[in-house]
Amino acid sequence: MTDINFLNNDDSGDAASQSDRSGEALVDLIELLFFAYRDFTSDPDAILAKYGFGRAHHRVIHFVDRNPGLTVADLLDILKITKQSLGRVLKQLIEGGFIHQVTGPHDRRQRLLYATAEGRALAARLSEPQSRRIRAALARLDPEARQTVSRFLFAMIDPAEQPKVARLVGKEPAVE
Amino acid sequence: MTDINFLNNDDSGDAASQSDRSGEALVDLIELLFFAYRDFTSDPDAILAKYGFGRAHHRVIHFVDRNPGLTVADLLDILKITKQSLGRVLKQLIEGGFIHQVTGPHDRRQRLLYATAEGRALAARLSEPQSRRIRAALARLDPEARQTVSRFLFAMIDPAEQPKVARLVGKEPAVE
DNA sequence: ATATATATGTCAACATGACTGACATAAATT
DNA sequence: AATTTATGTCAGTCATGTTGACATATATAT
C-alpha cells in the first residue's frame, strides 16, 4: 500500500534535475543525514511524550545534565533560541522537579542550573536509546570509524562555533 | 559577553552525572550530531525565509525534485507527517509555481508531483550550501571517509526503513 | 552616589508546522 | 453495486519558535 515504488514511475523520461552526476554523492549524504536525524530523534520523542514534554525539553535537560552549573545565557548560546522560548520549557522542567536553580556564588544575578536526581534519570533515559542506536551503527564499521564520524560531524559545524563546541563536548574531535 | 565559560564553573564539585566514562564517547556523538544538524539546516533556512517558506517546504521541494513523479502517498511515507501537514506546504509550492501536478497515467486518482523549472532552481539553490558544507567537511578527512560517513548515517536509520531509503537514495550505502 | 550595563524573567501577540478527527470526492477494485 | 484507496479539505489544538516591550536585581563604571 504505502510502498515506495516511484523508482519504477520514471516512465516520464524527464530526469533532468537528476542528471548532475558531479554532486550526486553529496546529495546522497544530504538525504542520509535527514533520515538519520529523523530516526535519531524519534526514540526520545516517544519517551518525552509520556511526560508531556517535547524535543525542546530534551535539549535543555540534556545540556544541563551534562554541564552542571550552566547559566541561562550559556544555554541560550548553545540552543540558539530566544530567552522567551527557553523560559517556557525551563519553567516546566523546574516546576516538574527535573532542574533546580542556585543563585550564582560570584554573580548573584545568575541562576546556575542543575539537574535533580529525577532530571538526571530522565536525561539518562533519553540518551540511552540514542547511545544504543549509535553503538549499533558503529558496530558494523571499522574501529576507526568513530573517529572519522566524530571529525566529520565536528567539521560540519560552523567554524565560528567549533571552538565553543569543542570546549562543550570536552574533547577536540578534530585533533588526534 | 555571551562567552561560554561554564567549564570553569565546575567549582561545585558535583559532577556525578558526568562520571559515567563508559558511554562518554557516544554522548559526544549525540551532541556533535545535534550541532552539526543545527548548522546544516541554518543555510537553507536563510534562503527559504526570502520566499516566505519554511523547512517543510525545503523537504518537499527537495524530494519532489530528486524523484520526479512522486505521489503524495510516497511523500507522506518519506516525511512521516500527516497529509494535513503536507497539504498546506504542498499547496503553497504549487500556487507559487514551484511544483506542478499531473494526473497519474495508470491510476487517475494519483497526482504525480514534478518540480517546475523554478522549483528545480530553488531546490538547487537550497542544496548548494549544504553540499558545500559537506564537501568542506570531507575535504579535511581521508578519501575513504565519505564511504564511512555514508555507511554510518545509513546504519543510524531504523532497520525497517533502510530498504526504502536505499532505493530512494539510489545507492546501497552499506554495500561497497 | 549615581548612572549604566548585564542577567534574568515575564507579558502579549504572532507564525510555523506538527497533530487529531471528521468528512468529501473521484477513481479503482472487488 | 459496494468497498477500498488516493487525495483534498475544514476545524480545532499543541509545541515551539519569533519580536517587542518592560521589570527587577545586581554588577560595574563614572
Coordinates of C-alpha atoms (C1' of nucleotides) in Angstrom, one line a residue:
Chain A
M1 CA 0.0 0.0 0.0
T2 CA 2.3 2.7 1.3
D3 CA 5.1 1.1 -0.6
I4 CA 7.6 3.3 -2.3
N5 CA 7.5 2.4 -5.9
F6 CA 8.3 5.7 -7.7
L7 CA 11.7 4.4 -8.9
N8 CA 9.6 2.4 -11.4
N9 CA 7.5 5.5 -12.1
D10 CA 10.3 7.0 -14.1
D11 CA 8.5 6.5 -17.3
S12 CA 8.3 10.2 -17.9
G13 CA 11.8 10.3 -19.3
D14 CA 12.3 13.6 -17.7
A15 CA 15.1 13.2 -15.2
A16 CA 16.8 16.4 -16.0
S17 CA 17.4 17.5 -12.4
Q18 CA 19.0 14.2 -11.5
S19 CA 21.5 14.3 -14.3
D20 CA 24.1 16.3 -12.4
R21 CA 26.4 13.5 -11.6
S22 CA 29.2 15.6 -10.1
G23 CA 27.4 16.5 -6.9
E24 CA 25.4 13.3 -6.7
A25 CA 27.2 11.6 -3.8
L26 CA 26.8 14.8 -1.8
V27 CA 23.1 14.8 -2.3
D28 CA 23.1 11.3 -1.0
L29 CA 24.7 12.5 2.2
I30 CA 22.2 15.3 2.5
E31 CA 19.4 12.8 2.4
L32 CA 21.1 10.3 4.6
L33 CA 21.6 13.0 7.2
F34 CA 17.9 13.8 7.0
F35 CA 16.8 10.3 7.5
A36 CA 19.4 9.5 10.2
Y37 CA 18.4 12.6 12.2
R38 CA 14.7 11.9 11.7
D39 CA 15.0 8.5 13.3
F40 CA 17.7 9.5 15.8
T41 CA 15.2 11.9 17.4
S42 CA 12.2 9.6 17.2
D43 CA 13.2 7.4 20.2
P44 CA 13.5 10.2 22.7
D45 CA 10.3 11.8 21.3
A46 CA 8.3 8.7 22.3
I47 CA 9.7 8.8 25.9
L48 CA 9.1 12.6 26.2
A49 CA 5.5 12.2 25.2
K50 CA 4.8 10.3 28.4
Y51 CA 6.0 13.2 30.4
G52 CA 4.1 15.7 28.3
F53 CA 7.4 17.1 27.2
G54 CA 8.8 17.9 23.7
R55 CA 12.1 17.9 22.0
A56 CA 12.9 21.3 23.4
H57 CA 12.7 19.9 26.9
H58 CA 15.1 17.1 25.9
R59 CA 17.7 19.6 24.7
V60 CA 17.5 21.6 27.9
I61 CA 17.7 18.7 30.3
H62 CA 20.5 17.1 28.3
F63 CA 22.8 20.1 28.3
V64 CA 22.0 21.0 31.9
D65 CA 22.7 17.4 33.0
R66 CA 25.9 17.3 31.1
N67 CA 27.1 20.7 32.3
P68 CA 26.1 21.3 35.9
G69 CA 26.0 24.9 36.9
L70 CA 25.1 26.1 33.3
T71 CA 23.7 29.6 33.2
V72 CA 20.7 30.7 31.3
A73 CA 22.9 32.7 29.0
D74 CA 25.1 29.7 28.3
L75 CA 22.0 27.7 27.4
L76 CA 20.7 30.3 25.0
D77 CA 24.0 30.4 23.2
I78 CA 24.0 26.6 22.8
L79 CA 20.5 26.2 21.7
K80 CA 20.3 29.4 19.6
I81 CA 16.8 30.3 20.6
T82 CA 15.3 33.3 22.4
K83 CA 15.0 33.5 26.2
Q84 CA 11.2 33.6 25.8
S85 CA 11.3 30.2 24.1
L86 CA 13.7 28.8 26.6
G87 CA 11.7 30.4 29.5
R88 CA 8.7 28.2 29.0
V89 CA 10.3 24.8 28.8
L90 CA 12.8 25.7 31.6
K91 CA 9.9 26.7 33.8
Q92 CA 8.1 23.4 33.2
L93 CA 11.3 21.5 33.9
I94 CA 11.8 23.4 37.2
E95 CA 8.2 23.0 38.2
G96 CA 8.3 19.3 37.4
G97 CA 11.3 18.9 39.6
F98 CA 13.8 18.0 36.9
I99 CA 16.0 21.1 37.2
H100 CA 16.7 23.3 40.2
Q101 CA 18.3 26.7 40.3
V102 CA 21.1 28.1 42.5
T103 CA 22.0 31.7 42.8
G104 CA 25.4 32.3 41.3
P105 CA 28.1 32.5 44.1
H106 CA 30.2 35.1 42.4
D107 CA 27.5 36.9 40.4
R108 CA 24.2 36.8 42.3
R109 CA 22.2 37.8 39.1
Q110 CA 23.0 34.4 37.6
R111 CA 20.8 31.3 38.1
L112 CA 23.0 28.3 37.9
L113 CA 21.1 25.3 36.6
Y114 CA 21.5 21.8 37.9
A115 CA 19.6 18.6 37.1
T116 CA 17.9 17.0 40.1
A117 CA 18.1 13.2 40.7
E118 CA 14.9 13.0 38.6
G119 CA 16.4 15.2 36.0
R120 CA 19.5 13.0 35.7
A121 CA 17.4 9.9 35.5
L122 CA 15.3 11.5 32.7
A123 CA 18.4 12.6 30.8
A124 CA 19.9 9.1 31.1
R125 CA 16.7 7.5 29.9
L126 CA 16.5 9.8 26.9
S127 CA 20.1 9.3 25.9
E128 CA 20.0 5.6 26.3
P129 CA 18.2 4.7 23.0
Q130 CA 20.3 7.3 21.2
S131 CA 23.5 5.8 22.5
R132 CA 22.3 2.4 21.6
R133 CA 21.5 3.5 18.1
I134 CA 24.9 5.0 17.6
R135 CA 26.6 2.0 19.2
A136 CA 24.7 -0.4 16.9
A137 CA 25.7 1.7 13.8
L138 CA 29.3 1.8 14.8
A139 CA 29.4 -1.9 15.4
R140 CA 29.0 -2.5 11.7
L141 CA 32.0 -0.4 10.9
D142 CA 35.8 -0.4 11.3
P143 CA 37.1 0.6 14.8
E144 CA 38.4 3.9 13.4
A145 CA 35.0 4.8 12.0
R146 CA 34.0 6.5 15.3
Q147 CA 37.0 8.9 14.9
T148 CA 36.1 9.6 11.3
V149 CA 32.4 10.2 12.1
S150 CA 33.3 12.4 15.0
R151 CA 35.6 14.5 12.9
F152 CA 33.1 14.7 10.1
L153 CA 30.3 15.9 12.4
F154 CA 32.6 18.4 14.0
A155 CA 33.7 19.8 10.6
M156 CA 30.0 20.2 9.7
I157 CA 29.6 22.8 12.5
D158 CA 30.0 26.4 11.6
P159 CA 33.7 27.3 12.0
A160 CA 32.8 30.2 14.3
E161 CA 31.0 27.7 16.6
Q162 CA 33.6 25.0 16.6
P163 CA 35.8 26.3 19.5
K164 CA 32.7 26.6 21.7
V165 CA 31.5 23.1 20.8
A166 CA 35.0 21.6 21.3
R167 CA 35.0 23.0 24.9
L168 CA 31.5 22.0 25.5
V169 CA 31.9 18.4 24.3
G170 CA 35.1 18.3 26.3
K171 CA 37.2 16.9 23.6
E172 CA 38.9 18.0 20.4
P173 CA 37.3 15.8 17.8
A174 CA 39.4 17.4 15.0
V175 CA 42.6 16.6 16.7
E176 CA 44.0 13.1 17.3
Chain B
M1 CA 29.7 38.6 26.9
T2 CA 27.9 35.6 25.6
D3 CA 31.1 33.6 26.1
I4 CA 30.7 30.0 27.2
N5 CA 32.7 29.8 30.5
F6 CA 30.9 27.1 32.4
L7 CA 33.8 24.7 32.1
N8 CA 35.4 26.9 34.8
N9 CA 32.2 27.0 36.7
D10 CA 32.8 23.4 37.9
D11 CA 33.6 24.6 41.4
S12 CA 30.6 22.8 42.8
G13 CA 32.5 19.5 42.9
D14 CA 29.3 17.8 41.8
A15 CA 30.0 16.1 38.5
A16 CA 28.1 12.9 39.3
S17 CA 26.2 12.7 36.0
Q18 CA 29.4 13.1 34.0
S19 CA 31.3 10.4 35.7
D20 CA 30.0 7.5 33.5
R21 CA 33.1 7.2 31.4
S22 CA 31.9 4.1 29.5
G23 CA 29.3 5.8 27.3
E24 CA 31.1 9.1 27.2
A25 CA 32.2 9.0 23.6
L26 CA 28.7 8.1 22.5
V27 CA 27.3 11.2 24.3
D28 CA 29.9 13.2 22.4
L29 CA 28.5 11.9 19.1
I30 CA 24.9 12.7 20.3
E31 CA 25.9 16.3 20.9
L32 CA 28.0 16.6 17.7
L33 CA 25.1 15.3 15.7
F34 CA 22.9 18.0 17.3
F35 CA 25.3 20.8 16.5
A36 CA 26.0 19.5 13.0
Y37 CA 22.4 19.3 12.1
R38 CA 21.6 22.6 13.7
D39 CA 24.1 24.4 11.4
F40 CA 23.4 22.1 8.5
T41 CA 19.9 23.4 8.3
S42 CA 20.7 27.0 9.0
D43 CA 21.9 27.8 5.5
P44 CA 18.7 26.8 3.6
D45 CA 16.6 28.3 6.3
A46 CA 18.0 31.7 5.5
I47 CA 17.3 31.3 1.8
L48 CA 13.8 30.0 2.4
A49 CA 12.9 33.0 4.5
K50 CA 13.2 35.2 1.4
Y51 CA 10.5 33.2 -0.2
G52 CA 8.3 33.1 2.9
F53 CA 8.9 29.4 3.1
G54 CA 10.0 27.1 5.9
R55 CA 11.9 24.0 6.4
A56 CA 8.9 21.9 5.5
H57 CA 8.9 23.5 2.0
H58 CA 12.5 22.6 1.6
R59 CA 11.9 18.9 2.3
V60 CA 9.0 18.7 -0.1
I61 CA 10.7 20.5 -3.0
H62 CA 13.9 18.5 -2.4
F63 CA 12.3 15.1 -2.6
V64 CA 10.0 16.0 -5.5
D65 CA 12.9 17.5 -7.4
R66 CA 15.0 14.4 -6.8
N67 CA 12.2 12.0 -7.6
P68 CA 10.1 13.3 -10.5
G69 CA 6.6 11.8 -10.5
L70 CA 6.5 11.2 -6.8
T71 CA 3.0 10.7 -5.4
V72 CA 1.5 12.3 -2.3
A73 CA 1.5 9.0 -0.6
D74 CA 5.2 8.5 -1.3
L75 CA 5.9 11.9 0.1
L76 CA 4.0 11.2 3.3
D77 CA 5.9 8.0 3.8
I78 CA 9.2 9.7 3.3
L79 CA 8.5 12.7 5.6
K80 CA 6.5 10.8 8.2
I81 CA 4.0 13.6 8.6
T82 CA 0.2 13.7 8.1
K83 CA -1.5 14.6 4.9
Q84 CA -2.9 17.7 6.5
S85 CA 0.5 19.0 7.4
L86 CA 1.8 18.2 3.9
G87 CA -1.3 19.7 2.3
R88 CA -0.6 23.2 3.3
V89 CA 3.1 23.4 2.2
L90 CA 2.4 21.5 -1.0
K91 CA -0.5 23.9 -1.8
Q92 CA 1.8 26.9 -1.4
L93 CA 4.5 25.3 -3.5
I94 CA 2.0 24.6 -6.3
E95 CA 0.5 28.0 -6.1
G96 CA 3.9 29.6 -6.2
G97 CA 4.7 27.7 -9.3
F98 CA 7.5 25.5 -7.9
I99 CA 5.7 22.2 -8.2
H100 CA 3.1 21.1 -10.7
Q101 CA 0.8 18.1 -10.6
V102 CA 0.0 15.5 -13.3
T103 CA -2.8 13.0 -13.1
G104 CA -1.4 9.5 -12.8
P105 CA -1.5 7.8 -16.2
H106 CA -2.3 4.3 -14.8
D107 CA -4.2 5.4 -11.7
R108 CA -6.1 8.6 -12.3
R109 CA -6.6 9.1 -8.6
Q110 CA -2.9 9.8 -8.1
R111 CA -1.3 13.3 -8.5
L112 CA 2.2 12.8 -9.7
L113 CA 4.4 15.6 -8.5
Y114 CA 7.0 17.3 -10.6
A115 CA 9.3 20.3 -9.9
T116 CA 8.9 23.1 -12.4
A117 CA 11.9 25.0 -13.7
E118 CA 11.6 27.4 -10.8
G119 CA 11.2 24.5 -8.4
R120 CA 14.4 22.9 -9.7
A121 CA 16.2 26.2 -9.4
L122 CA 15.0 26.6 -5.9
A123 CA 16.0 23.0 -5.0
A124 CA 19.4 23.6 -6.4
R125 CA 19.8 26.8 -4.6
L126 CA 18.9 25.2 -1.3
S127 CA 21.1 22.2 -1.7
E128 CA 24.1 24.2 -2.8
P129 CA 25.2 25.5 0.6
Q130 CA 24.6 22.0 2.1
S131 CA 26.7 20.3 -0.5
R132 CA 29.4 22.9 0.0
R133 CA 29.3 22.3 3.8
I134 CA 29.6 18.6 3.3
R135 CA 32.3 18.9 0.7
A136 CA 34.3 21.2 3.0
A137 CA 33.9 18.8 5.9
L138 CA 35.1 15.8 3.8
A139 CA 38.0 17.7 2.4
R140 CA 39.6 17.6 5.8
L141 CA 39.3 13.8 6.0
D142 CA 40.7 10.8 4.3
P143 CA 39.3 9.8 0.9
E144 CA 37.5 6.8 2.4
A145 CA 35.8 9.0 5.0
R146 CA 32.9 9.6 2.7
Q147 CA 32.2 5.9 2.5
T148 CA 32.5 5.6 6.2
V149 CA 30.2 8.5 6.9
S150 CA 27.7 7.3 4.4
R151 CA 27.6 3.9 6.0
F152 CA 27.3 5.3 9.4
L153 CA 24.4 7.5 8.6
F154 CA 22.6 4.7 6.8
A155 CA 23.1 2.4 9.8
M156 CA 21.6 5.1 12.0
I157 CA 18.3 4.8 10.1
D158 CA 15.6 2.5 11.5
P159 CA 16.3 -1.0 10.1
A160 CA 12.7 -1.2 8.9
E161 CA 13.3 2.0 6.9
Q162 CA 16.6 1.1 5.4
P163 CA 15.4 -0.7 2.3
K164 CA 13.2 2.2 1.4
V165 CA 15.9 4.7 1.9
A166 CA 18.4 2.6 -0.1
R167 CA 16.0 2.6 -3.0
L168 CA 15.2 6.3 -2.6
V169 CA 18.8 7.4 -2.4
G170 CA 19.5 5.2 -5.4
K171 CA 22.5 3.6 -3.9
E172 CA 23.4 0.9 -1.4
P173 CA 25.4 2.9 1.1
A174 CA 26.0 -0.3 3.2
V175 CA 27.5 -2.2 0.3
E176 CA 30.7 -1.4 -1.4
Chain C
dA1 C1' 26.4 58.0 45.0
dT2 C1' 24.6 57.8 40.7
dA3 C1' 24.3 56.1 36.2
dT4 C1' 24.7 52.4 33.2
dA5 C1' 25.1 47.8 31.7
dT6 C1' 24.0 43.0 32.5
dA7 C1' 21.4 38.6 33.7
dT8 C1' 17.2 37.1 34.1
dG9 C1' 12.1 36.9 34.0
dT10 C1' 7.6 38.0 32.1
dC11 C1' 3.6 39.7 29.3
dA12 C1' 1.4 39.9 24.9
dA13 C1' 0.9 38.8 20.2
dC14 C1' 2.1 36.1 16.4
dA15 C1' 3.9 32.3 12.8
dT16 C1' 5.1 27.7 11.6
dG17 C1' 4.4 23.2 11.3
dA18 C1' 3.2 19.4 13.6
dC19 C1' -1.2 16.9 15.4
dT20 C1' -6.4 14.5 15.6
dG21 C1' -10.9 13.9 13.9
dA22 C1' -14.3 14.3 10.5
dC23 C1' -15.9 14.4 6.1
dA24 C1' -15.9 14.8 0.7
dT25 C1' -14.8 13.2 -3.9
dA26 C1' -13.2 10.6 -7.6
dA27 C1' -11.5 6.5 -9.2
dA28 C1' -10.0 1.8 -8.7
dT29 C1' -11.1 -2.7 -7.1
dT30 C1' -14.0 -6.5 -5.6
Chain D
dA1 C1' -23.2 -2.1 -6.6
dA2 C1' -20.3 -2.0 -2.7
dT3 C1' -16.0 -1.2 -0.9
dT4 C1' -11.4 0.5 -0.8
dT5 C1' -8.0 3.7 -2.0
dA6 C1' -5.8 8.3 -3.1
dT7 C1' -6.4 12.7 -2.3
dG8 C1' -8.2 17.1 -0.5
dT9 C1' -10.1 20.0 3.0
dC10 C1' -12.4 22.1 7.2
dA11 C1' -11.9 22.9 12.1
dG12 C1' -9.5 22.9 16.2
dT13 C1' -5.3 22.1 19.0
dC14 C1' -0.5 21.9 20.5
dA15 C1' 4.6 22.7 20.7
dT16 C1' 7.9 25.7 19.8
dG17 C1' 9.8 29.1 17.7
dT18 C1' 9.6 34.5 16.8
dT19 C1' 9.5 40.1 18.1
dG20 C1' 8.8 43.8 21.1
dA21 C1' 8.3 45.9 25.5
dC22 C1' 9.1 46.2 30.1
dA23 C1' 10.5 44.9 35.2
dT24 C1' 13.9 43.6 38.7
dA25 C1' 18.0 42.7 40.8
dT26 C1' 22.8 43.0 40.7
dA27 C1' 27.3 44.4 38.9
dT28 C1' 30.2 47.8 37.1
dA29 C1' 31.7 52.3 35.8
dT30 C1' 31.9 57.3 36.3

